[in-house]
Amino acid sequence: MKIAVFGTGYVGLVTAVGLAEFGHRVVGADKDTDKIRMISSGKAPIFEPGLEALLAKNLKSGRLEFSDDLGRAVRESDVIFVCVGTPPHDDGGADMSQIEEVSRLIAGSLNGYKVVVEKSTVPVKTSSWIKRTISLYRKSDTPFDVASNPEFLREGSAVGDFLNPDRIIIGVESERARDMLVRIYDNLKERILITNIDTAELIKHASNSFLALKISYINLIADLCEKTEADVELVARGMGLDPRIGGLFLRAGLGYGGSCFPKDVKALTRIGEDLGVDMRLLREGERINAERVRVFINKVKQSLWILKDKTIGILGLSFKPETDDIREAPSIKVISCLLAEGARLRLYDPQAMGHMKEMFPGDGERVAYCTSPVEAAQGANALLLVTEWDEFKEIDLKKIKQVMANPILIDGRNMFDPPAVRALGFEYSCLGRK
Ligand code: UDX
């Protein structure tokens, strides 16, 4: 079977590489010629652990290629995975124009039966639109099927998530399409759940929104802990011991960001409201998440009183560790708030500074980018931990304290051990615990 993967963003690139690793012949297709050239030379446009090694391996094997000839990619494939972006509109709904464009393109080059698989996160009922579009624009009655196979990979562990997924959801409406998709995942047969297409589409949005709500829930409990002697880390641990709840995604802190949760919660809210369903539960989760930065900035103010002309170091800019992605990162709001208050910022992140410089160029005066955590702490009146990269667990806090103007540490991810940092002489605050 020959597979085409349309789109070489996060999902598309990992899918193309992963399917080649499963042993299939794959062409990754994208109209961005520069990107295709870059990826074809073995360079990944995103930072993702393990991706470049696997890309190089599969390019070398001859199973994987990348092309900007989209028509050829369609003609030479039996299955087409659609992995183009579905960015949010201002009203929260998803912009489906790239999916529509790819559907028309597939229609124009359809030269035999193919299965068109939605892999990007799309609103329920999208498959009907893809089907209608291909039917409208194809030149003959060439048969095709549409299927849904949502992707659940997480940034930072995307390769492992793709190669070793918890579940593979396959939404189909014909046996022919089902058999072809099951063959693709032959090595993971026991993890496949077959559903109809609407169900598969909804599973993705429902999962991400549930996880986002779980995070907002623990952040709500953190607010409650702040007002009592309870410790949110232990509350989360105690709750998580119940297998019905589970311990994952109960980390309180600055809340969720990234390219998926904020967008998917909004999209599902919009989908539900359009269908006449009361979606206030999701709206409330979103509101709690939006409050996190304000709660955090209040902590900074409680420590420094006036922020104008104070020097503040920030550790961690990406929306979560192990990625250079800053989309919807809480750090953006933290930086904006602090700059609005007149603070001077010293920023450090192991991977994300390049992207952040595009948004907040370093002027060396109000915003300085640093080459290490110690440099970010230099002369600072307070040091803020915004993203919990592993390397920050190892930092030499004694040295950090020596270079700071005031040893104030404010931990937005509850990463440090309160007694240990206080024993070093830091004034330490965190979220939902003392
Ligand atoms: C998510 C889903 O996990 C994945 O299945 C889907 O395919 C894409 O969206 P991702 O956005 O890469 O993946 O990151 P994830 O690890 O889920 O974290 C999302 C956000 O939630 C991050 O900002 C993270 O910091 C935050 N988070 C996560 C918490 O605040 N607390 C937690 O306990 C867990």
JSON list of N, CA, C and O in Angstrom, two decimals, residues 222-229 434:
[
{"chain": "A", "resi": 222, "resn": "ALA", "atom": "N", "xyz": [-6.68, 23.93, 43.59]},
{"chain": "A", "resi": 222, "resn": "ALA", "atom": "CA", "xyz": [-5.48, 24.66, 44.05]},
{"chain": "A", "resi": 222, "resn": "ALA", "atom": "C", "xyz": [-5.91, 25.99, 44.67]},
{"chain": "A", "resi": 222, "resn": "ALA", "atom": "O", "xyz": [-5.37, 26.41, 45.72]},
{"chain": "A", "resi": 223, "resn": "ASP", "atom": "N", "xyz": [-6.87, 26.67, 44.05]},
{"chain": "A", "resi": 223, "resn": "ASP", "atom": "CA", "xyz": [-7.37, 27.94, 44.61]},
{"chain": "A", "resi": 223, "resn": "ASP", "atom": "C", "xyz": [-7.93, 27.71, 46.01]},
{"chain": "A", "resi": 223, "resn": "ASP", "atom": "O", "xyz": [-7.75, 28.52, 46.92]},
{"chain": "A", "resi": 224, "resn": "LEU", "atom": "N", "xyz": [-8.63, 26.60, 46.16]},
{"chain": "A", "resi": 224, "resn": "LEU", "atom": "CA", "xyz": [-9.22, 26.24, 47.45]},
{"chain": "A", "resi": 224, "resn": "LEU", "atom": "C", "xyz": [-8.11, 25.95, 48.47]},
{"chain": "A", "resi": 224, "resn": "LEU", "atom": "O", "xyz": [-8.20, 26.35, 49.63]},
{"chain": "A", "resi": 225, "resn": "CYS", "atom": "N", "xyz": [-7.09, 25.26, 48.02]},
{"chain": "A", "resi": 225, "resn": "CYS", "atom": "CA", "xyz": [-5.96, 24.93, 48.90]},
{"chain": "A", "resi": 225, "resn": "CYS", "atom": "C", "xyz": [-5.28, 26.21, 49.40]},
{"chain": "A", "resi": 225, "resn": "CYS", "atom": "O", "xyz": [-4.83, 26.28, 50.55]},
{"chain": "A", "resi": 226, "resn": "GLU", "atom": "N", "xyz": [-5.19, 27.20, 48.50]},
{"chain": "A", "resi": 226, "resn": "GLU", "atom": "CA", "xyz": [-4.57, 28.49, 48.88]},
{"chain": "A", "resi": 226, "resn": "GLU", "atom": "C", "xyz": [-5.23, 29.08, 50.12]},
{"chain": "A", "resi": 226, "resn": "GLU", "atom": "O", "xyz": [-4.58, 29.75, 50.92]},
{"chain": "A", "resi": 227, "resn": "LYS", "atom": "N", "xyz": [-6.54, 28.87, 50.25]},
{"chain": "A", "resi": 227, "resn": "LYS", "atom": "CA", "xyz": [-7.29, 29.49, 51.36]},
{"chain": "A", "resi": 227, "resn": "LYS", "atom": "C", "xyz": [-7.30, 28.62, 52.61]},
{"chain": "A", "resi": 227, "resn": "LYS", "atom": "O", "xyz": [-7.93, 28.97, 53.60]},
{"chain": "A", "resi": 228, "resn": "THR", "atom": "N", "xyz": [-6.69, 27.44, 52.52]},
{"chain": "A", "resi": 228, "resn": "THR", "atom": "CA", "xyz": [-6.70, 26.51, 53.66]},
{"chain": "A", "resi": 228, "resn": "THR", "atom": "C", "xyz": [-5.26, 26.02, 53.90]},
{"chain": "A", "resi": 228, "resn": "THR", "atom": "O", "xyz": [-4.33, 26.51, 53.29]},
{"chain": "A", "resi": 229, "resn": "GLU", "atom": "N", "xyz": [-5.13, 25.04, 54.76]},
{"chain": "A", "resi": 229, "resn": "GLU", "atom": "CA", "xyz": [-3.81, 24.45, 54.99]},
{"chain": "A", "resi": 229, "resn": "GLU", "atom": "C", "xyz": [-3.57, 23.24, 54.09]},
{"chain": "A", "resi": 229, "resn": "GLU", "atom": "O", "xyz": [-2.60, 22.50, 54.27]},
{"chain": "A", "resi": 434, "resn": "LYS", "atom": "N", "xyz": [1.68, 25.53, 50.56]},
{"chain": "A", "resi": 434, "resn": "LYS", "atom": "CA", "xyz": [2.44, 26.57, 51.28]},
{"chain": "A", "resi": 434, "resn": "LYS", "atom": "C", "xyz": [3.93, 26.39, 51.03]},
{"chain": "A", "resi": 434, "resn": "LYS", "atom": "O", "xyz": [4.41, 25.31, 50.76]}
]
